[in-house]
Phi, psi and omega in degrees: 000156171292317179283343168290329172311305184284352177291313177312319183269354157279326169289338156294307191293320190302333202273333172287128189292134168080006184304330179257004174075191181091162194295342182265338168227062177286008171250133165251158192241123194273102183260135178298180188095226194271342172281139177247176200283319195298316189282313178313313199305331184291336169293345192275061195271151198275118178275080190300277174351273194318321178286328176301305186309289193327297200288326173304291173297340164283315180285332182261319195270324175275291178293317200294330213301282205297341159298318148330295175314309192267359167269320203277162186292150175296321198296333192286317185225114149322146173311327208247028169232169175289139153283179192293322194283353176279342197272322190293313194304293194311333173293307203292328180308335180273316185294305169307326158301321174302313181280306189334300180303311162289350160288315178313322174306326177259010170284129171264008157231140193207171181285171163304137188300332178307299182305291204307301190298319200292336181291317201279332200276334165283327189294317179295336157308284161323312199271012186247330186289316184282002168278266197333308195274329181285344179291319191287333195274312185296330175299333183291347186309318176283004185249007172099040170271124186248134199272322215258011169241161186292163185292330187278326174296341190304119190305325189294325199269313196310332168266024185285141149251150003287146175304349164327314183303320183291317164336304213279309183301330161300323192293295176304337181283307188282326169314316195272323179260340181255303191286319186300297179300342179279335187248349182255005170070009175292118189230023199248358178252169185293338176301321194239024188290352157309304187295335178283305187323285189313321169302292177294341174264356175263336158308327194267347164294316187286319175312297164329308177292308167294343165299308174308331184270003176059079180218129198230137172294156173272187206275338183283291193328327186275339171300302186294314186302282172326340174287319182299304177317312190278332167309305194291304187322298178307296187305344172272337160277338172276353154275315143338297198292316163288024197279337178267010171290096182322282173322301178279008171269304169312308198280334169220111174271154173113181163317306204273123187228075172225115173327153167253140191309323185298321170319286195308314192293306196266009159274294219249331187264307178284334170313330198272347184238000000 
């Protein structure tokens, strides 16, 4: 009967991991015989709209934040009020979790709901911590703060009285660059680069393991994995370019050396103007 055939076909589709695509089911199974890998991939549609919005809002709202703050006149956004970059960050903190949830909705296989909720809440909390810390640190630029120096070495900080105020600024820096970034999963800066490397190689190990079972990345999984690989390549070029910079080497000692863009800006760009 046609209905029995349809039910059997639906059952077979449910047995194929990642048959409908999405980050939670990013693998499709290539079966020998009449079904080719190209035909199997058609069952995993590429979420062009969501990936486009992800890319656009990251470039505009995240990467464009400091640029917008420097371009717009200071008179429009006084130092005791949020900057235009802060408003970009606020929009990012709302749009990104929404896109993540929409991406999870389209995945046929997801993690337990409790894990998803905790992850999204952690992401929002980390991004919000970073919003406050980053806002203050960026506004300090207009007072002469130099990001290529440590907090205690900064000319506008080291002479503060009482000295316990310096501890408060170091706490602010910790919330911004360490705790905020870690909870936000922003992993391409030196403070938490180990987390990025661990995540990337964990993904690589999973891909290789699933390949042995004839499970291959669908278009969405391939896009995500490629973006991580491209990020690692760009970070490697950034590090190689600044490898012998003595000032940044002092600011970022140790094996993990990934200078922050703001440190490069205050050292090599703003100092020349």
